[in-house]
Amino acid sequence: MKFLTLDGLTYYTTKIKALINGKVDKDGAKVLSDNNYSTQEKEKLAGVAASANNYTHPNNAGNKHIPTGGAAGQVLGYGGSSGTASWMSNEGQANVIETIQVNGTALTPANKAVNIDLSTYAKKTDISTVYIPKGSVANYAALPKSSQRIGDVYNLEDTGSNYVWLGSGKGEKGDGWDKLGETIDLSGYVKASDIQSISTAEIDALFS
């Protein structure tokens, strides 16, 4: 067990007063740094020249910035040297076609006129082998008599046959309609569902 004498208490008080005398007084208008602001940093800051951090945006050629000037009817363009911008007329060059290709094959333009030869390609109106389902009608007599397009296909409800429009004056009857495929008469054939195998009982009956 230990105890504190008057001399020891006096010594302790002296240590506390020394620490208090070295404190920094609080000022409501100032904020203390959390990073122990040093004398070296203070001297470095004091050595920064006036207006050293003021940025002036350049406006002359050669620095990739917009130069002074500019007026109506002008655009900003880059000249021959890298990074040099200047104001110029927005009229640009004459509209002259230099290169044209069709399916990778180069064509030689004549002035501003270009002729692309598509004579080897089929027009949409020339394609007559495309079937266009149009629905069903009651019978052959109900097939449309006008406004048909080549390839229109109708189903006849009475026979189940399909007829395609080939054009005026064409078809098996010359009325423009032609039957797709022929009807096969299967009336003389037996359905698979009607065929039954002979049972063992029926075989036994043959021997009774």
PDB file of C-alpha atoms in Angstrom:
ATOM      1  CA  MET A   1       0.000   0.000   0.000  1.00  0.00           C
ATOM      2  CA  LYS A   2       1.246   3.498  -0.883  1.00  0.00           C
ATOM      3  CA  PHE A   3       0.217   7.008   0.183  1.00  0.00           C
ATOM      4  CA  LEU A   4       0.862  10.563  -1.042  1.00  0.00           C
ATOM      5  CA  THR A   5       2.782  13.045   1.142  1.00  0.00           C
ATOM      6  CA  LEU A   6       2.513  16.838   1.009  1.00  0.00           C
ATOM      7  CA  ASP A   7       5.829  17.020  -0.862  1.00  0.00           C
ATOM      8  CA  GLY A   8       4.605  14.552  -3.427  1.00  0.00           C
ATOM      9  CA  LEU A   9       1.351  16.469  -3.885  1.00  0.00           C
ATOM     10  CA  THR A  10       3.340  19.715  -4.352  1.00  0.00           C
ATOM     11  CA  TYR A  11       5.483  18.044  -7.016  1.00  0.00           C
ATOM     12  CA  TYR A  12       2.376  16.719  -8.806  1.00  0.00           C
ATOM     13  CA  THR A  13       0.812  20.208  -8.795  1.00  0.00           C
ATOM     14  CA  THR A  14       3.976  21.700 -10.302  1.00  0.00           C
ATOM     15  CA  LYS A  15       3.821  19.195 -13.198  1.00  0.00           C
ATOM     16  CA  ILE A  16       0.174  20.036 -13.877  1.00  0.00           C
ATOM     17  CA  LYS A  17       0.849  23.795 -13.940  1.00  0.00           C
ATOM     18  CA  ALA A  18       3.724  23.300 -16.398  1.00  0.00           C
ATOM     19  CA  LEU A  19       1.407  21.468 -18.801  1.00  0.00           C
ATOM     20  CA  ILE A  20      -1.282  24.146 -18.472  1.00  0.00           C
ATOM     21  CA  ASN A  21       1.194  26.956 -19.179  1.00  0.00           C
ATOM     22  CA  GLY A  22       2.131  25.291 -22.498  1.00  0.00           C
ATOM     23  CA  LYS A  23      -1.418  25.004 -23.820  1.00  0.00           C
ATOM     24  CA  VAL A  24      -2.849  26.938 -26.797  1.00  0.00           C
ATOM     25  CA  ASP A  25      -5.732  29.229 -25.949  1.00  0.00           C
ATOM     26  CA  LYS A  26      -8.943  28.523 -27.856  1.00  0.00           C
ATOM     27  CA  ASP A  27     -10.062  31.224 -30.302  1.00  0.00           C
ATOM     28  CA  GLY A  28     -13.586  30.985 -31.663  1.00  0.00           C
ATOM     29  CA  ALA A  29     -12.465  32.546 -34.957  1.00  0.00           C
ATOM     30  CA  LYS A  30      -9.737  29.975 -35.579  1.00  0.00           C
ATOM     31  CA  VAL A  31      -9.671  26.227 -36.132  1.00  0.00           C
ATOM     32  CA  LEU A  32      -6.713  24.114 -35.057  1.00  0.00           C
ATOM     33  CA  SER A  33      -5.305  21.684 -37.613  1.00  0.00           C
ATOM     34  CA  ASP A  34      -5.648  17.988 -36.994  1.00  0.00           C
ATOM     35  CA  ASN A  35      -2.409  17.374 -38.914  1.00  0.00           C
ATOM     36  CA  ASN A  36       0.079  19.234 -36.672  1.00  0.00           C
ATOM     37  CA  TYR A  37       0.698  22.209 -38.978  1.00  0.00           C
ATOM     38  CA  SER A  38       4.477  22.698 -38.926  1.00  0.00           C
ATOM     39  CA  THR A  39       6.736  25.720 -39.270  1.00  0.00           C
ATOM     40  CA  GLN A  40       8.171  24.190 -42.471  1.00  0.00           C
ATOM     41  CA  GLU A  41       4.748  24.064 -44.069  1.00  0.00           C
ATOM     42  CA  LYS A  42       4.035  27.654 -42.968  1.00  0.00           C
ATOM     43  CA  GLU A  43       7.261  28.893 -44.572  1.00  0.00           C
ATOM     44  CA  LYS A  44       6.476  26.962 -47.770  1.00  0.00           C
ATOM     45  CA  LEU A  45       3.040  28.577 -48.011  1.00  0.00           C
ATOM     46  CA  ALA A  46       4.501  32.018 -47.409  1.00  0.00           C
ATOM     47  CA  GLY A  47       6.845  31.500 -50.359  1.00  0.00           C
ATOM     48  CA  VAL A  48       4.023  31.085 -52.925  1.00  0.00           C
ATOM     49  CA  ALA A  49       4.001  34.107 -55.226  1.00  0.00           C
ATOM     50  CA  ALA A  50       0.952  36.330 -55.398  1.00  0.00           C
ATOM     51  CA  SER A  51      -1.650  35.205 -57.990  1.00  0.00           C
ATOM     52  CA  ALA A  52       0.344  32.021 -58.599  1.00  0.00           C
ATOM     53  CA  ASN A  53      -2.848  29.941 -58.533  1.00  0.00           C
ATOM     54  CA  ASN A  54      -4.856  32.220 -60.831  1.00  0.00           C
ATOM     55  CA  TYR A  55      -5.579  30.423 -64.147  1.00  0.00           C
ATOM     56  CA  THR A  56      -5.760  32.368 -67.382  1.00  0.00           C
ATOM     57  CA  HIS A  57      -7.436  30.499 -70.222  1.00  0.00           C
ATOM     58  CA  PRO A  58      -5.300  30.845 -73.383  1.00  0.00           C
ATOM     59  CA  ASN A  59      -6.959  32.195 -76.511  1.00  0.00           C
ATOM     60  CA  ASN A  60      -4.186  32.135 -79.064  1.00  0.00           C
ATOM     61  CA  ALA A  61      -3.363  29.560 -81.755  1.00  0.00           C
ATOM     62  CA  GLY A  62      -1.172  26.531 -81.152  1.00  0.00           C
ATOM     63  CA  ASN A  63      -2.632  25.352 -77.849  1.00  0.00           C
ATOM     64  CA  LYS A  64      -5.821  23.519 -78.890  1.00  0.00           C
ATOM     65  CA  HIS A  65      -7.969  26.306 -77.440  1.00  0.00           C
ATOM     66  CA  ILE A  66     -10.493  28.582 -79.100  1.00  0.00           C
ATOM     67  CA  PRO A  67      -8.753  31.688 -80.462  1.00  0.00           C
ATOM     68  CA  THR A  68     -10.202  35.163 -80.237  1.00  0.00           C
ATOM     69  CA  GLY A  69     -12.378  36.465 -83.020  1.00  0.00           C
ATOM     70  CA  GLY A  70     -15.106  34.589 -84.827  1.00  0.00           C
ATOM     71  CA  ALA A  71     -18.038  36.081 -86.658  1.00  0.00           C
ATOM     72  CA  ALA A  72     -21.287  35.126 -88.356  1.00  0.00           C
ATOM     73  CA  GLY A  73     -20.747  32.664 -91.198  1.00  0.00           C
ATOM     74  CA  GLN A  74     -17.537  31.255 -89.693  1.00  0.00           C
ATOM     75  CA  VAL A  75     -16.674  27.920 -88.120  1.00  0.00           C
ATOM     76  CA  LEU A  76     -13.684  26.820 -86.059  1.00  0.00           C
ATOM     77  CA  GLY A  77     -11.239  24.531 -87.852  1.00  0.00           C
ATOM     78  CA  TYR A  78      -7.726  23.205 -87.426  1.00  0.00           C
ATOM     79  CA  GLY A  79      -4.999  24.240 -89.814  1.00  0.00           C
ATOM     80  CA  GLY A  80      -1.871  22.477 -90.967  1.00  0.00           C
ATOM     81  CA  SER A  81       0.043  22.585 -87.681  1.00  0.00           C
ATOM     82  CA  SER A  82      -0.982  20.385 -84.789  1.00  0.00           C
ATOM     83  CA  GLY A  83      -3.091  22.123 -82.177  1.00  0.00           C
ATOM     84  CA  THR A  84      -3.627  25.293 -84.199  1.00  0.00           C
ATOM     85  CA  ALA A  85      -7.255  26.379 -84.496  1.00  0.00           C
ATOM     86  CA  SER A  86      -8.550  29.275 -86.554  1.00  0.00           C
ATOM     87  CA  TRP A  87     -11.829  30.772 -87.727  1.00  0.00           C
ATOM     88  CA  MET A  88     -12.838  30.114 -91.331  1.00  0.00           C
ATOM     89  CA  SER A  89     -15.816  30.369 -93.651  1.00  0.00           C
ATOM     90  CA  ASN A  90     -18.530  27.756 -93.160  1.00  0.00           C
ATOM     91  CA  GLU A  91     -19.144  27.392 -96.903  1.00  0.00           C
ATOM     92  CA  GLY A  92     -16.642  24.554 -97.125  1.00  0.00           C
ATOM     93  CA  GLN A  93     -15.493  22.852-100.285  1.00  0.00           C
ATOM     94  CA  ALA A  94     -17.565  22.182-103.381  1.00  0.00           C
ATOM     95  CA  ASN A  95     -19.871  19.173-103.085  1.00  0.00           C
ATOM     96  CA  VAL A  96     -17.961  16.786-105.306  1.00  0.00           C
ATOM     97  CA  ILE A  97     -18.393  13.018-104.921  1.00  0.00           C
ATOM     98  CA  GLU A  98     -15.014  11.324-104.891  1.00  0.00           C
ATOM     99  CA  THR A  99     -15.714   7.632-104.300  1.00  0.00           C
ATOM    100  CA  ILE A 100     -18.838   5.468-104.708  1.00  0.00           C
ATOM    101  CA  GLN A 101     -19.068   1.704-104.337  1.00  0.00           C
ATOM    102  CA  VAL A 102     -21.919  -0.708-105.018  1.00  0.00           C
ATOM    103  CA  ASN A 103     -21.498  -4.096-103.357  1.00  0.00           C
ATOM    104  CA  GLY A 104     -17.793  -3.351-102.982  1.00  0.00           C
ATOM    105  CA  THR A 105     -17.289  -2.457-106.660  1.00  0.00           C
ATOM    106  CA  ALA A 106     -16.030   1.075-107.214  1.00  0.00           C
ATOM    107  CA  LEU A 107     -17.896   3.362-109.621  1.00  0.00           C
ATOM    108  CA  THR A 108     -16.378   6.405-111.288  1.00  0.00           C
ATOM    109  CA  PRO A 109     -18.557   9.481-110.658  1.00  0.00           C
ATOM    110  CA  ALA A 110     -19.032  12.083-113.388  1.00  0.00           C
ATOM    111  CA  ASN A 111     -19.147  15.524-111.766  1.00  0.00           C
ATOM    112  CA  LYS A 112     -22.003  15.350-109.254  1.00  0.00           C
ATOM    113  CA  ALA A 113     -24.110  12.814-111.170  1.00  0.00           C
ATOM    114  CA  VAL A 114     -23.893   9.102-110.373  1.00  0.00           C
ATOM    115  CA  ASN A 115     -25.585   6.288-112.273  1.00  0.00           C
ATOM    116  CA  ILE A 116     -25.913   3.030-110.363  1.00  0.00           C
ATOM    117  CA  ASP A 117     -26.722   0.195-112.751  1.00  0.00           C
ATOM    118  CA  LEU A 118     -29.301  -2.168-111.249  1.00  0.00           C
ATOM    119  CA  SER A 119     -30.383  -3.760-114.516  1.00  0.00           C
ATOM    120  CA  THR A 120     -29.309  -7.211-113.313  1.00  0.00           C
ATOM    121  CA  TYR A 121     -31.556  -7.025-110.260  1.00  0.00           C
ATOM    122  CA  ALA A 122     -35.213  -8.082-110.234  1.00  0.00           C
ATOM    123  CA  LYS A 123     -37.897  -5.574-109.350  1.00  0.00           C
ATOM    124  CA  LYS A 124     -40.387  -6.387-106.651  1.00  0.00           C
ATOM    125  CA  THR A 125     -43.154  -6.349-109.266  1.00  0.00           C
ATOM    126  CA  ASP A 126     -41.240  -8.903-111.363  1.00  0.00           C
ATOM    127  CA  ILE A 127     -41.294 -11.563-108.641  1.00  0.00           C
ATOM    128  CA  SER A 128     -44.259 -13.848-109.313  1.00  0.00           C
ATOM    129  CA  THR A 129     -43.248 -16.995-107.435  1.00  0.00           C
ATOM    130  CA  VAL A 130     -44.099 -15.722-103.968  1.00  0.00           C
ATOM    131  CA  TYR A 131     -47.353 -17.100-102.608  1.00  0.00           C
ATOM    132  CA  ILE A 132     -49.484 -14.713-100.552  1.00  0.00           C
ATOM    133  CA  PRO A 133     -52.166 -16.466 -98.462  1.00  0.00           C
ATOM    134  CA  LYS A 134     -55.385 -14.429 -98.652  1.00  0.00           C
ATOM    135  CA  GLY A 135     -57.816 -16.640 -96.740  1.00  0.00           C
ATOM    136  CA  SER A 136     -60.779 -18.809 -97.749  1.00  0.00           C
ATOM    137  CA  VAL A 137     -63.832 -18.477 -99.982  1.00  0.00           C
ATOM    138  CA  ALA A 138     -66.858 -20.716-100.212  1.00  0.00           C
ATOM    139  CA  ASN A 139     -66.124 -22.211-103.641  1.00  0.00           C
ATOM    140  CA  TYR A 140     -64.470 -21.626-107.012  1.00  0.00           C
ATOM    141  CA  ALA A 141     -67.162 -19.216-108.147  1.00  0.00           C
ATOM    142  CA  ALA A 142     -66.466 -17.040-105.109  1.00  0.00           C
ATOM    143  CA  LEU A 143     -62.840 -16.387-106.079  1.00  0.00           C
ATOM    144  CA  PRO A 144     -62.178 -12.629-106.561  1.00  0.00           C
ATOM    145  CA  LYS A 145     -62.599 -11.255-110.074  1.00  0.00           C
ATOM    146  CA  SER A 146     -60.572  -8.040-109.602  1.00  0.00           C
ATOM    147  CA  SER A 147     -57.815  -6.339-107.558  1.00  0.00           C
ATOM    148  CA  GLN A 148     -55.774  -9.537-107.286  1.00  0.00           C
ATOM    149  CA  ARG A 149     -51.982  -9.643-107.253  1.00  0.00           C
ATOM    150  CA  ILE A 150     -49.875 -12.379-108.770  1.00  0.00           C
ATOM    151  CA  GLY A 151     -49.251 -14.940-106.041  1.00  0.00           C
ATOM    152  CA  ASP A 152     -52.522 -14.440-104.140  1.00  0.00           C
ATOM    153  CA  VAL A 153     -53.693 -17.820-102.832  1.00  0.00           C
ATOM    154  CA  TYR A 154     -57.222 -18.697-101.691  1.00  0.00           C
ATOM    155  CA  ASN A 155     -58.558 -21.864-100.087  1.00  0.00           C
ATOM    156  CA  LEU A 156     -61.893 -23.297-101.256  1.00  0.00           C
ATOM    157  CA  GLU A 157     -64.008 -24.360 -98.317  1.00  0.00           C
ATOM    158  CA  ASP A 158     -66.115 -26.845-100.292  1.00  0.00           C
ATOM    159  CA  THR A 159     -63.216 -28.907-101.700  1.00  0.00           C
ATOM    160  CA  GLY A 160     -60.236 -27.842 -99.576  1.00  0.00           C
ATOM    161  CA  SER A 161     -58.297 -27.014-102.756  1.00  0.00           C
ATOM    162  CA  ASN A 162     -55.971 -24.008-103.042  1.00  0.00           C
ATOM    163  CA  TYR A 163     -55.936 -21.671-106.051  1.00  0.00           C
ATOM    164  CA  VAL A 164     -53.283 -19.099-106.964  1.00  0.00           C
ATOM    165  CA  TRP A 165     -53.714 -16.012-109.156  1.00  0.00           C
ATOM    166  CA  LEU A 166     -51.345 -16.136-112.156  1.00  0.00           C
ATOM    167  CA  GLY A 167     -52.633 -13.113-114.046  1.00  0.00           C
ATOM    168  CA  SER A 168     -55.374 -12.308-116.550  1.00  0.00           C
ATOM    169  CA  GLY A 169     -55.802 -14.911-119.296  1.00  0.00           C
ATOM    170  CA  LYS A 170     -53.722 -17.515-117.498  1.00  0.00           C
ATOM    171  CA  GLY A 171     -54.524 -20.589-115.456  1.00  0.00           C
ATOM    172  CA  GLU A 172     -56.152 -23.892-116.300  1.00  0.00           C
ATOM    173  CA  LYS A 173     -59.429 -22.197-117.287  1.00  0.00           C
ATOM    174  CA  GLY A 174     -57.932 -18.996-118.677  1.00  0.00           C
ATOM    175  CA  ASP A 175     -59.561 -16.910-115.954  1.00  0.00           C
ATOM    176  CA  GLY A 176     -56.310 -16.222-114.101  1.00  0.00           C
ATOM    177  CA  TRP A 177     -56.733 -18.847-111.384  1.00  0.00           C
ATOM    178  CA  ASP A 178     -54.699 -22.041-111.233  1.00  0.00           C
ATOM    179  CA  LYS A 179     -55.050 -24.949-108.864  1.00  0.00           C
ATOM    180  CA  LEU A 180     -52.124 -25.743-106.606  1.00  0.00           C
ATOM    181  CA  GLY A 181     -51.670 -29.513-106.833  1.00  0.00           C
ATOM    182  CA  GLU A 182     -54.215 -32.177-107.714  1.00  0.00           C
ATOM    183  CA  THR A 183     -56.923 -33.799-105.623  1.00  0.00           C
ATOM    184  CA  ILE A 184     -56.266 -37.485-104.994  1.00  0.00           C
ATOM    185  CA  ASP A 185     -59.393 -39.635-104.674  1.00  0.00           C
ATOM    186  CA  LEU A 186     -58.898 -41.987-101.715  1.00  0.00           C
ATOM    187  CA  SER A 187     -62.504 -43.153-101.527  1.00  0.00           C
ATOM    188  CA  GLY A 188     -61.498 -46.679-102.567  1.00  0.00           C
ATOM    189  CA  TYR A 189     -58.922 -47.010 -99.785  1.00  0.00           C
ATOM    190  CA  VAL A 190     -59.386 -48.302 -96.258  1.00  0.00           C
ATOM    191  CA  LYS A 191     -58.494 -46.052 -93.328  1.00  0.00           C
ATOM    192  CA  ALA A 192     -55.753 -47.283 -91.012  1.00  0.00           C
ATOM    193  CA  SER A 193     -58.153 -46.916 -88.079  1.00  0.00           C
ATOM    194  CA  ASP A 194     -60.516 -49.402 -89.731  1.00  0.00           C
ATOM    195  CA  ILE A 195     -57.886 -52.174 -89.940  1.00  0.00           C
ATOM    196  CA  GLN A 196     -58.013 -54.560 -86.934  1.00  0.00           C
ATOM    197  CA  SER A 197     -55.918 -57.620 -86.199  1.00  0.00           C
ATOM    198  CA  ILE A 198     -57.564 -61.067 -85.787  1.00  0.00           C
ATOM    199  CA  SER A 199     -57.769 -62.100 -82.137  1.00  0.00           C
ATOM    200  CA  THR A 200     -56.688 -65.508 -80.798  1.00  0.00           C
ATOM    201  CA  ALA A 201     -60.323 -66.235 -79.950  1.00  0.00           C
ATOM    202  CA  GLU A 202     -61.262 -65.802 -83.588  1.00  0.00           C
ATOM    203  CA  ILE A 203     -58.439 -68.138 -84.585  1.00  0.00           C
ATOM    204  CA  ASP A 204     -59.627 -70.749 -82.048  1.00  0.00           C
ATOM    205  CA  ALA A 205     -63.123 -70.444 -83.491  1.00  0.00           C
ATOM    206  CA  LEU A 206     -61.805 -71.523 -86.881  1.00  0.00           C
ATOM    207  CA  PHE A 207     -60.691 -74.853 -85.360  1.00  0.00           C
ATOM    208  CA  SER A 208     -63.809 -75.560 -83.353  1.00  0.00           C
TER     209      SER A 208
END
